[in-house]
mmCIF file of C-alpha atoms in Angstrom:
data_model
loop_
_atom_site.group_PDB
_atom_site.id
_atom_site.type_symbol
_atom_site.label_atom_id
_atom_site.label_comp_id
_atom_site.label_asym_id
_atom_site.label_seq_id
_atom_site.Cartn_x
_atom_site.Cartn_y
_atom_site.Cartn_z
ATOM 1 C CA MET A 1 -207.133 -214.017 165.336
ATOM 2 C CA THR A 2 -207.244 -217.411 163.691
ATOM 3 C CA ALA A 3 -203.985 -218.379 162.042
ATOM 4 C CA ILE A 4 -203.922 -217.853 158.279
ATOM 5 C CA ASP A 5 -202.079 -220.416 156.206
ATOM 6 C CA SER A 6 -199.476 -218.232 154.497
ATOM 7 C CA PRO A 7 -195.703 -217.845 154.541
ATOM 8 C CA GLY A 8 -194.524 -215.234 157.027
ATOM 9 C CA LEU A 9 -192.776 -212.083 155.847
ATOM 10 C CA ASP A 10 -189.435 -211.704 157.656
ATOM 11 C CA LEU A 11 -188.799 -207.995 157.186
ATOM 12 C CA ASP A 12 -185.891 -207.963 159.636
ATOM 13 C CA ALA A 13 -183.994 -210.296 157.315
ATOM 14 C CA ILE A 14 -184.666 -207.915 154.432
ATOM 15 C CA LEU A 15 -183.672 -204.822 156.417
ATOM 16 C CA ASP A 16 -180.449 -206.525 157.552
ATOM 17 C CA ASP A 17 -179.468 -207.657 154.039
ATOM 18 C CA PRO A 18 -176.667 -205.343 152.809
ATOM 19 C CA ALA A 19 -177.499 -206.268 149.218
ATOM 20 C CA ILE A 20 -180.862 -204.501 149.538
ATOM 21 C CA GLU A 21 -180.270 -200.816 148.788
ATOM 22 C CA VAL A 22 -183.845 -199.665 148.049
ATOM 23 C CA LEU A 23 -187.063 -200.703 149.813
ATOM 24 C CA ILE A 24 -190.273 -199.347 148.296
ATOM 25 C CA THR A 25 -193.629 -199.412 150.050
ATOM 26 C CA CYS A 26 -196.675 -199.149 147.828
ATOM 27 C CA GLY A 27 -200.407 -199.315 148.352
ATOM 28 C CA SER A 28 -203.607 -197.333 148.219
ATOM 29 C CA GLY A 29 -204.250 -194.304 150.405
ATOM 30 C CA GLY A 30 -205.277 -194.620 154.035
ATOM 31 C CA VAL A 31 -203.682 -198.003 154.804
ATOM 32 C CA GLY A 32 -200.767 -196.700 156.896
ATOM 33 C CA LYS A 33 -198.223 -196.886 154.077
ATOM 34 C CA THR A 34 -196.298 -193.729 155.002
ATOM 35 C CA THR A 35 -196.146 -194.667 158.674
ATOM 36 C CA THR A 36 -195.055 -198.207 157.756
ATOM 37 C CA ALA A 37 -192.257 -196.816 155.586
ATOM 38 C CA ALA A 38 -191.061 -194.598 158.443
ATOM 39 C CA ALA A 39 -191.279 -197.473 160.938
ATOM 40 C CA LEU A 40 -189.226 -199.758 158.699
ATOM 41 C CA ALA A 41 -186.666 -197.004 158.126
ATOM 42 C CA LEU A 42 -186.346 -196.504 161.889
ATOM 43 C CA ARG A 43 -186.054 -200.257 162.460
ATOM 44 C CA ALA A 44 -183.308 -200.579 159.844
ATOM 45 C CA ALA A 45 -181.372 -197.602 161.242
ATOM 46 C CA GLU A 46 -181.498 -198.942 164.794
ATOM 47 C CA ARG A 47 -180.231 -202.291 163.513
ATOM 48 C CA GLY A 48 -177.173 -200.616 161.983
ATOM 49 C CA ARG A 49 -178.151 -199.440 158.486
ATOM 50 C CA LYS A 50 -177.497 -195.905 157.194
ATOM 51 C CA VAL A 51 -180.970 -195.016 156.020
ATOM 52 C CA VAL A 52 -182.736 -192.195 154.211
ATOM 53 C CA CYS A 53 -186.542 -192.273 154.176
ATOM 54 C CA LEU A 54 -188.278 -190.472 151.319
ATOM 55 C CA THR A 55 -191.938 -189.874 152.162
ATOM 56 C CA ILE A 56 -194.748 -188.380 150.107
ATOM 57 C CA ASP A 57 -196.880 -185.805 151.954
ATOM 58 C CA PRO A 58 -196.661 -187.341 155.448
ATOM 59 C CA ALA A 59 -198.956 -186.253 158.258
ATOM 60 C CA ARG A 60 -197.450 -183.568 160.473
ATOM 61 C CA ARG A 61 -197.581 -185.907 163.469
ATOM 62 C CA LEU A 62 -195.242 -188.281 161.637
ATOM 63 C CA ALA A 63 -192.588 -185.573 161.281
ATOM 64 C CA GLN A 64 -193.056 -184.775 164.948
ATOM 65 C CA SER A 65 -192.742 -188.439 165.894
ATOM 66 C CA LEU A 66 -189.354 -188.446 164.182
ATOM 67 C CA GLY A 67 -188.287 -185.430 166.234
ATOM 68 C CA ILE A 68 -188.197 -183.075 163.221
ATOM 69 C CA ALA A 69 -190.114 -179.802 163.142
ATOM 70 C CA GLU A 70 -190.969 -180.307 159.475
ATOM 71 C CA LEU A 71 -189.873 -182.360 156.491
ATOM 72 C CA ASP A 72 -188.844 -180.880 153.167
ATOM 73 C CA ASN A 73 -186.933 -181.790 150.012
ATOM 74 C CA THR A 74 -183.582 -181.970 151.825
ATOM 75 C CA PRO A 75 -182.659 -185.101 153.850
ATOM 76 C CA ARG A 76 -182.454 -184.134 157.535
ATOM 77 C CA PRO A 77 -181.033 -186.259 160.373
ATOM 78 C CA VAL A 78 -183.469 -187.788 162.842
ATOM 79 C CA PRO A 79 -181.669 -186.883 166.072
ATOM 80 C CA THR A 80 -183.208 -189.150 168.686
ATOM 81 C CA ILE A 81 -182.782 -192.668 167.306
ATOM 82 C CA ASP A 82 -180.767 -195.355 169.073
ATOM 83 C CA ALA A 83 -177.508 -195.288 167.089
ATOM 84 C CA SER A 84 -175.671 -197.800 169.276
ATOM 85 C CA ALA A 85 -175.561 -200.330 166.409
ATOM 86 C CA GLY A 86 -173.826 -197.766 164.180
ATOM 87 C CA GLY A 87 -176.824 -196.808 162.063
ATOM 88 C CA SER A 88 -178.281 -193.433 161.125
ATOM 89 C CA LEU A 89 -181.578 -192.116 159.812
ATOM 90 C CA ASP A 90 -182.315 -189.148 157.568
ATOM 91 C CA ALA A 91 -185.854 -188.234 156.534
ATOM 92 C CA MET A 92 -187.282 -186.033 153.804
ATOM 93 C CA MET A 93 -190.546 -185.212 152.057
ATOM 94 C CA LEU A 94 -190.768 -184.964 148.291
ATOM 95 C CA ASP A 95 -191.317 -181.410 147.089
ATOM 96 C CA MET A 96 -192.542 -181.998 143.541
ATOM 97 C CA LYS A 97 -192.017 -178.427 142.297
ATOM 98 C CA ARG A 98 -188.587 -178.032 143.881
ATOM 99 C CA THR A 99 -187.428 -181.392 142.523
ATOM 100 C CA PHE A 100 -188.521 -180.409 139.008
ATOM 101 C CA ASP A 101 -186.718 -177.066 139.405
ATOM 102 C CA GLU A 102 -183.548 -178.862 140.494
ATOM 103 C CA VAL A 103 -183.705 -181.147 137.462
ATOM 104 C CA VAL A 104 -183.960 -178.121 135.163
ATOM 105 C CA LEU A 105 -181.142 -176.243 136.911
ATOM 106 C CA THR A 106 -178.892 -179.308 136.821
ATOM 107 C CA HIS A 107 -179.424 -180.335 133.217
ATOM 108 C CA ALA A 108 -180.078 -177.064 131.343
ATOM 109 C CA SER A 109 -177.809 -174.111 130.636
ATOM 110 C CA PRO A 110 -178.372 -171.064 132.878
ATOM 111 C CA GLU A 111 -180.066 -169.209 130.014
ATOM 112 C CA LYS A 112 -182.390 -172.099 129.138
ATOM 113 C CA ALA A 113 -183.101 -172.770 132.813
ATOM 114 C CA GLU A 114 -184.265 -169.196 133.324
ATOM 115 C CA GLN A 115 -186.513 -169.393 130.265
ATOM 116 C CA ILE A 116 -188.057 -172.623 131.542
ATOM 117 C CA LEU A 117 -188.487 -171.683 135.201
ATOM 118 C CA THR A 118 -190.192 -168.365 134.417
ATOM 119 C CA ASN A 119 -192.555 -169.849 131.830
ATOM 120 C CA PRO A 120 -196.254 -170.091 132.876
ATOM 121 C CA PHE A 121 -196.673 -173.401 131.064
ATOM 122 C CA TYR A 122 -193.792 -174.879 133.056
ATOM 123 C CA ASP A 123 -195.404 -173.691 136.273
ATOM 124 C CA ALA A 124 -198.555 -175.615 135.376
ATOM 125 C CA LEU A 125 -196.613 -178.683 134.257
ATOM 126 C CA SER A 126 -194.487 -178.836 137.418
ATOM 127 C CA THR A 127 -197.395 -178.508 139.844
ATOM 128 C CA SER A 128 -200.598 -179.778 138.249
ATOM 129 C CA PHE A 129 -200.104 -182.301 135.444
ATOM 130 C CA SER A 130 -201.163 -185.875 136.135
ATOM 131 C CA GLY A 131 -198.154 -188.094 136.755
ATOM 132 C CA THR A 132 -195.732 -185.297 137.604
ATOM 133 C CA GLN A 133 -195.587 -186.197 141.308
ATOM 134 C CA GLU A 134 -194.935 -189.844 140.519
ATOM 135 C CA TYR A 135 -192.253 -188.938 137.994
ATOM 136 C CA MET A 136 -190.526 -186.604 140.429
ATOM 137 C CA ALA A 137 -190.562 -189.356 143.062
ATOM 138 C CA MET A 138 -188.651 -191.456 140.529
ATOM 139 C CA GLU A 139 -186.245 -188.564 139.816
ATOM 140 C CA LYS A 140 -185.569 -188.056 143.520
ATOM 141 C CA LEU A 141 -185.078 -191.790 144.078
ATOM 142 C CA GLY A 142 -182.559 -191.918 141.248
ATOM 143 C CA GLU A 143 -180.736 -188.900 142.658
ATOM 144 C CA LEU A 144 -180.568 -190.390 146.163
ATOM 145 C CA HIS A 145 -179.381 -193.734 144.843
ATOM 146 C CA ARG A 146 -176.590 -192.136 142.823
ATOM 147 C CA GLN A 147 -175.516 -190.069 145.829
ATOM 148 C CA ALA A 148 -175.577 -193.122 148.105
ATOM 149 C CA ARG A 149 -173.300 -195.034 145.769
ATOM 150 C CA ASP A 150 -170.997 -192.049 145.204
ATOM 151 C CA ASP A 151 -170.352 -190.979 148.800
ATOM 152 C CA GLY A 152 -171.653 -193.839 150.957
ATOM 153 C CA ARG A 153 -173.841 -191.534 153.046
ATOM 154 C CA TRP A 154 -176.663 -194.109 152.959
ATOM 155 C CA ASP A 155 -176.799 -197.829 152.342
ATOM 156 C CA LEU A 156 -180.598 -198.131 152.352
ATOM 157 C CA ILE A 157 -183.269 -195.901 150.813
ATOM 158 C CA VAL A 158 -186.840 -196.439 152.017
ATOM 159 C CA VAL A 159 -189.436 -194.934 149.664
ATOM 160 C CA ASP A 160 -193.069 -194.188 150.403
ATOM 161 C CA THR A 161 -194.717 -193.985 147.003
ATOM 162 C CA PRO A 162 -197.655 -191.675 146.222
ATOM 163 C CA PRO A 163 -201.093 -193.238 146.696
ATOM 164 C CA ALA A 164 -202.012 -194.619 143.286
ATOM 165 C CA ARG A 165 -205.515 -194.609 141.848
ATOM 166 C CA SER A 166 -204.464 -197.539 139.700
ATOM 167 C CA ALA A 167 -201.761 -199.988 140.613
ATOM 168 C CA LEU A 168 -198.258 -198.578 140.621
ATOM 169 C CA ASP A 169 -198.864 -195.408 138.644
ATOM 170 C CA PHE A 170 -195.378 -194.311 139.599
ATOM 171 C CA LEU A 171 -193.917 -197.108 137.450
ATOM 172 C CA ASP A 172 -195.741 -195.696 134.423
ATOM 173 C CA ALA A 173 -195.185 -192.017 135.230
ATOM 174 C CA PRO A 174 -191.796 -191.679 133.475
ATOM 175 C CA GLU A 175 -193.253 -193.045 130.259
ATOM 176 C CA HIS A 176 -196.323 -190.826 130.522
ATOM 177 C CA LEU A 177 -194.349 -187.656 131.190
ATOM 178 C CA THR A 178 -191.723 -188.264 128.531
ATOM 179 C CA ARG A 179 -194.519 -189.080 126.067
ATOM 180 C CA LEU A 180 -196.120 -185.733 126.896
ATOM 181 C CA LEU A 181 -192.883 -183.793 126.574
ATOM 182 C CA ASP A 182 -191.811 -185.640 123.458
ATOM 183 C CA GLY A 183 -195.265 -185.707 121.894
ATOM 184 C CA ARG A 184 -195.907 -184.988 118.225
ATOM 185 C CA MET A 185 -198.101 -181.965 118.872
ATOM 186 C CA LEU A 186 -195.465 -180.282 121.033
ATOM 187 C CA LYS A 187 -192.854 -180.941 118.361
ATOM 188 C CA LEU A 188 -195.159 -179.445 115.730
ATOM 189 C CA LEU A 189 -195.649 -176.410 117.929
ATOM 190 C CA LEU A 190 -191.879 -176.173 118.284
ATOM 191 C CA SER A 191 -191.085 -176.219 114.575
ATOM 192 C CA PRO A 192 -194.221 -175.797 112.464
ATOM 193 C CA ALA A 193 -192.398 -174.402 109.453
ATOM 194 C CA ARG A 194 -189.044 -176.173 109.429
ATOM 195 C CA GLY A 195 -187.788 -179.085 107.344
ATOM 196 C CA PRO A 196 -190.434 -181.273 105.711
ATOM 197 C CA LEU A 197 -193.148 -179.383 107.566
ATOM 198 C CA ARG A 198 -192.673 -176.397 105.285
ATOM 199 C CA VAL A 199 -195.089 -177.938 102.800
ATOM 200 C CA MET A 200 -197.645 -177.990 105.617
ATOM 201 C CA GLY A 201 -197.191 -174.318 106.340
ATOM 202 C CA PHE A 202 -200.718 -173.253 105.463
ATOM 203 C CA GLY A 203 -202.239 -176.261 107.217
ATOM 204 C CA MET A 204 -200.188 -175.613 110.316
ATOM 205 C CA GLN A 205 -201.273 -171.994 110.296
ATOM 206 C CA LEU A 206 -204.851 -173.234 110.410
ATOM 207 C CA VAL A 207 -203.997 -175.619 113.276
ATOM 208 C CA THR A 208 -202.156 -173.038 115.325
ATOM 209 C CA GLY A 209 -204.874 -170.499 114.546
ATOM 210 C CA ALA A 210 -207.512 -172.883 115.845
ATOM 211 C CA LEU A 211 -205.430 -173.676 118.948
ATOM 212 C CA SER A 212 -204.910 -169.994 119.530
ATOM 213 C CA LYS A 213 -208.686 -169.455 119.552
ATOM 214 C CA ILE A 214 -209.209 -172.414 121.919
ATOM 215 C CA LEU A 215 -206.304 -171.804 124.286
ATOM 216 C CA GLY A 216 -205.720 -168.135 123.787
ATOM 217 C CA GLY A 217 -202.831 -166.600 121.914
ATOM 218 C CA GLN A 218 -200.670 -166.013 124.990
ATOM 219 C CA VAL A 219 -201.098 -169.592 126.235
ATOM 220 C CA LEU A 220 -200.049 -170.978 122.857
ATOM 221 C CA THR A 221 -197.048 -168.654 122.819
ATOM 222 C CA ASP A 222 -196.091 -169.796 126.336
ATOM 223 C CA VAL A 223 -196.275 -173.443 125.254
ATOM 224 C CA GLN A 224 -194.155 -172.825 122.172
ATOM 225 C CA THR A 225 -191.577 -170.864 124.160
ATOM 226 C CA PHE A 226 -191.456 -173.571 126.829
ATOM 227 C CA VAL A 227 -191.018 -176.410 124.343
ATOM 228 C CA SER A 228 -188.270 -174.523 122.533
ATOM 229 C CA ALA A 229 -186.326 -174.012 125.761
ATOM 230 C CA PHE A 230 -187.065 -177.522 127.054
ATOM 231 C CA GLU A 231 -186.047 -179.328 123.869
ATOM 232 C CA THR A 232 -182.520 -180.104 125.094
ATOM 233 C CA LEU A 233 -183.879 -181.889 128.190
ATOM 234 C CA PHE A 234 -186.200 -184.329 126.390
ATOM 235 C CA GLY A 235 -183.632 -187.083 126.020
ATOM 236 C CA GLY A 236 -182.382 -186.733 129.577
ATOM 237 C CA PHE A 237 -185.797 -187.342 131.075
ATOM 238 C CA GLY A 238 -186.236 -190.542 129.115
ATOM 239 C CA GLU A 239 -182.748 -191.839 129.823
ATOM 240 C CA ARG A 240 -182.931 -191.227 133.580
ATOM 241 C CA ALA A 241 -186.377 -192.797 133.675
ATOM 242 C CA ARG A 242 -185.068 -195.928 131.956
ATOM 243 C CA ARG A 243 -182.102 -196.182 134.339
ATOM 244 C CA THR A 244 -184.256 -195.751 137.442
ATOM 245 C CA ARG A 245 -186.836 -198.234 136.233
ATOM 246 C CA ALA A 246 -184.101 -200.765 135.476
ATOM 247 C CA ALA A 247 -182.763 -200.283 139.001
ATOM 248 C CA LEU A 248 -186.242 -200.919 140.424
ATOM 249 C CA ALA A 249 -186.291 -204.331 138.741
ATOM 250 C CA GLY A 250 -182.745 -205.163 139.860
ATOM 251 C CA PRO A 251 -181.484 -207.341 142.726
ATOM 252 C CA HIS A 252 -180.774 -204.363 145.023
ATOM 253 C CA THR A 253 -184.445 -203.272 145.234
ATOM 254 C CA THR A 254 -187.448 -204.837 146.916
ATOM 255 C CA PHE A 255 -191.124 -203.881 147.152
ATOM 256 C CA VAL A 256 -193.483 -204.187 150.103
ATOM 257 C CA VAL A 257 -197.226 -203.875 149.458
ATOM 258 C CA VAL A 258 -199.147 -202.306 152.368
ATOM 259 C CA ALA A 259 -202.852 -202.925 152.935
ATOM 260 C CA SER A 260 -205.520 -202.953 155.618
ATOM 261 C CA PRO A 261 -208.225 -205.615 156.152
ATOM 262 C CA THR A 262 -210.960 -203.861 154.178
ATOM 263 C CA ALA A 263 -212.482 -204.927 150.889
ATOM 264 C CA ASP A 264 -211.210 -201.922 148.902
ATOM 265 C CA ALA A 265 -207.691 -201.993 150.348
ATOM 266 C CA LEU A 266 -207.260 -205.733 149.809
ATOM 267 C CA ARG A 267 -208.605 -205.426 146.259
ATOM 268 C CA GLU A 268 -205.987 -202.761 145.560
ATOM 269 C CA ALA A 269 -203.285 -204.832 147.257
ATOM 270 C CA THR A 270 -204.158 -207.816 145.061
ATOM 271 C CA TYR A 271 -203.825 -205.594 142.007
ATOM 272 C CA PHE A 272 -200.456 -204.287 143.241
ATOM 273 C CA VAL A 273 -199.166 -207.812 143.830
ATOM 274 C CA GLU A 274 -200.283 -208.988 140.406
ATOM 275 C CA ARG A 275 -198.860 -205.916 138.676
ATOM 276 C CA LEU A 276 -195.483 -206.290 140.387
ATOM 277 C CA GLN A 277 -195.380 -209.932 139.393
ATOM 278 C CA GLU A 278 -196.323 -209.103 135.801
ATOM 279 C CA GLU A 279 -193.613 -206.437 135.668
ATOM 280 C CA GLN A 280 -191.133 -208.917 137.199
ATOM 281 C CA MET A 281 -190.425 -206.504 140.031
ATOM 282 C CA PRO A 282 -188.844 -207.952 143.202
ATOM 283 C CA LEU A 283 -191.757 -208.327 145.624
ATOM 284 C CA ALA A 284 -190.794 -209.050 149.238
ATOM 285 C CA GLY A 285 -194.350 -209.474 150.462
ATOM 286 C CA VAL A 286 -197.391 -207.819 151.989
ATOM 287 C CA VAL A 287 -197.962 -205.970 155.274
ATOM 288 C CA VAL A 288 -201.594 -205.926 156.405
ATOM 289 C CA ASN A 289 -202.062 -203.171 158.975
ATOM 290 C CA ARG A 290 -204.732 -202.631 161.638
ATOM 291 C CA VAL A 291 -205.875 -206.230 161.953
ATOM 292 C CA HIS A 292 -208.269 -206.614 164.867
ATOM 293 C CA ALA A 293 -208.139 -209.456 167.364
ATOM 294 C CA SER A 294 -209.754 -210.443 170.639
ATOM 295 C CA SER A 295 -208.275 -212.313 173.590
ATOM 296 C CA LEU A 296 -211.772 -213.238 174.795
ATOM 297 C CA ASP A 297 -213.095 -216.505 173.372
ATOM 298 C CA LEU A 298 -216.703 -215.393 173.146
ATOM 299 C CA SER A 299 -218.641 -215.344 169.886
ATOM 300 C CA ALA A 300 -220.710 -212.392 168.746
ATOM 301 C CA GLY A 301 -223.925 -214.379 169.066
ATOM 302 C CA ARG A 302 -223.135 -215.545 172.606
ATOM 303 C CA ALA A 303 -222.174 -211.996 173.661
ATOM 304 C CA GLU A 304 -225.468 -210.625 172.279
ATOM 305 C CA ALA A 305 -227.421 -213.319 174.126
ATOM 306 C CA LEU A 306 -225.690 -212.523 177.412
ATOM 307 C CA ALA A 307 -226.324 -208.813 176.877
ATOM 308 C CA GLU A 308 -229.996 -209.513 176.279
ATOM 309 C CA ASP A 309 -230.145 -211.475 179.547
ATOM 310 C CA LEU A 310 -228.960 -208.347 181.365
ATOM 311 C CA ALA A 311 -231.560 -206.057 179.783
ATOM 312 C CA ALA A 312 -233.816 -206.023 182.842
ATOM 313 C CA THR A 313 -230.997 -205.686 185.400
ATOM 314 C CA ASP A 314 -228.958 -202.760 186.659
ATOM 315 C CA ARG A 315 -225.759 -204.238 185.190
ATOM 316 C CA GLN A 316 -225.837 -201.873 182.216
ATOM 317 C CA ALA A 317 -222.077 -201.368 182.097
ATOM 318 C CA GLU A 318 -221.595 -205.112 181.588
ATOM 319 C CA ARG A 319 -224.353 -205.131 178.968
ATOM 320 C CA TYR A 320 -222.658 -202.284 177.102
ATOM 321 C CA ALA A 321 -219.300 -204.111 177.225
ATOM 322 C CA LEU A 322 -220.892 -207.289 175.852
ATOM 323 C CA ARG A 323 -222.482 -205.400 172.971
ATOM 324 C CA ARG A 324 -219.153 -203.720 172.181
ATOM 325 C CA HIS A 325 -217.507 -207.135 172.196
ATOM 326 C CA ALA A 326 -220.211 -208.542 169.903
ATOM 327 C CA ALA A 327 -219.643 -205.701 167.420
ATOM 328 C CA ARG A 328 -215.888 -206.269 167.538
ATOM 329 C CA MET A 329 -216.323 -210.003 166.884
ATOM 330 C CA VAL A 330 -218.501 -209.246 163.857
ATOM 331 C CA GLU A 331 -215.734 -206.943 162.596
ATOM 332 C CA ILE A 332 -213.117 -209.635 163.212
ATOM 333 C CA ASP A 333 -215.200 -212.258 161.393
ATOM 334 C CA THR A 334 -215.593 -209.919 158.421
ATOM 335 C CA GLU A 335 -211.863 -209.239 158.326
ATOM 336 C CA GLN A 336 -211.148 -212.970 158.461
ATOM 337 C CA ARG A 337 -213.389 -213.640 155.466
ATOM 338 C CA LEU A 338 -211.752 -210.841 153.492
ATOM 339 C CA LEU A 339 -208.259 -211.979 154.412
ATOM 340 C CA GLY A 340 -209.154 -215.542 153.495
ATOM 341 C CA ARG A 341 -210.165 -214.409 150.014
ATOM 342 C CA PHE A 342 -207.017 -212.332 149.721
ATOM 343 C CA ARG A 343 -204.839 -215.302 150.666
ATOM 344 C CA ALA A 344 -206.642 -217.487 148.136
ATOM 345 C CA VAL A 345 -205.238 -215.384 145.296
ATOM 346 C CA THR A 346 -201.867 -214.467 146.889
ATOM 347 C CA ALA A 347 -201.130 -217.743 148.673
ATOM 348 C CA GLU A 348 -197.421 -217.813 147.818
ATOM 349 C CA VAL A 349 -196.726 -214.190 148.776
ATOM 350 C CA PRO A 350 -195.113 -213.779 152.235
ATOM 351 C CA THR A 351 -197.403 -211.742 154.481
ATOM 352 C CA THR A 352 -197.270 -210.224 157.942
ATOM 353 C CA TYR A 353 -200.300 -209.037 159.916
ATOM 354 C CA VAL A 354 -199.944 -205.990 162.167
ATOM 355 C CA PRO A 355 -202.411 -205.913 165.083
ATOM 356 C CA ASP A 356 -204.333 -202.702 165.629
ATOM 357 C CA ASN A 357 -203.587 -201.073 168.979
ATOM 358 C CA GLY A 358 -206.097 -198.241 168.602
ATOM 359 C CA ARG A 359 -203.516 -195.458 168.988
ATOM 360 C CA ASP A 360 -201.982 -192.935 166.633
ATOM 361 C CA VAL A 361 -198.253 -192.936 166.014
ATOM 362 C CA SER A 362 -197.292 -189.606 167.593
ATOM 363 C CA ASP A 363 -193.780 -190.106 168.980
ATOM 364 C CA LEU A 364 -190.635 -192.150 168.415
ATOM 365 C CA PRO A 365 -191.482 -194.905 170.951
ATOM 366 C CA ALA A 366 -194.833 -195.434 169.192
ATOM 367 C CA LEU A 367 -193.093 -195.603 165.810
ATOM 368 C CA ARG A 368 -190.572 -198.047 167.255
ATOM 369 C CA ALA A 369 -193.390 -200.202 168.644
ATOM 370 C CA LEU A 370 -195.096 -200.209 165.262
ATOM 371 C CA ALA A 371 -191.830 -201.292 163.640
ATOM 372 C CA PHE A 372 -191.626 -204.218 166.053
ATOM 373 C CA ARG A 373 -195.202 -205.285 165.337
ATOM 374 C CA THR A 374 -194.624 -204.936 161.582
ATOM 375 C CA THR A 375 -191.482 -207.063 161.552
ATOM 376 C CA TRP A 376 -192.837 -209.736 163.895
ATOM 377 C CA THR A 377 -193.093 -212.992 161.964
ATOM 378 C CA GLY A 378 -195.721 -214.774 164.046
ATOM 379 C CA ARG A 379 -198.616 -216.460 162.259
ATOM 380 C CA GLU A 380 -201.297 -214.735 164.301
ATOM 381 C CA ALA A 381 -201.903 -210.986 164.669
#
């Protein structure tokens, strides 16, 4: 691969920095973000950090590569890492519904908690509403960070954020969810005939009557019952969201954008970089996964010409290999053009390029090898 004029991203220096307590990987789906997060967590642990890795819906083979039968909402030790440097690694997968349940049980009275947890509207909110997963990732991150500072179990939290359809939805999720829960309509449903709203009694009867016809009487009753029980938690959601978001912008957090050398992925990565910069979030740099390279200095055109020369011979295996090489060189040239455009708009952002080795990450040695390739600071993939 031709060298790209960009500052290298020294992830080892970041992983070794005791001032960094939270490392967040973000990017679109399908770019290797979850695997990159796990690889960096493993690398940090084997260099002496006490790490917990919070992943979002990882592939089963990733859990197996960590030596864990399955991941759930509880941090579990990864038993087979090299702990000779004094580090440790726990891994977990966000369970959105369980995290929401834990928030309710922690911050509501037993009576209110039971009313909330058994309410059909809550069941829909905690499993299906847009933004809930992102918000619960923020809740879990805040919980882990508080625990880390309280008992010292971890000194680094590595977070794999949910794939976002627009850049960094998880940064906006707390605001979206608290706006929903604190919205005017829900408050009207909660107290349609109290205080100054008494003069609107007839009008509100018309509104609730119309809603009842649209939603169904039982659904409206479920919503009203839920809001009444949930009222005491409104402020807590907003306050925790503000604290966690402030921590994300602080000196103890850093972000790593993960991409692959495709047009869509690099477009999303550019948007992530720009959004982080606009939000004044601490951006460490970009990891571009699965970059292809060739050790054979033979252009696509020359390989095609040589293959054509062999058309009338019995050297068909060589002809096939030349055509494969020509196709790979076309792919490499395309990636180079795309990466060149990406660098043109992110020239000052440190970047590392991870060469594609054509194999899945299915065990700890493979994850360790990926970590090495990711943290390598060479200028060529």
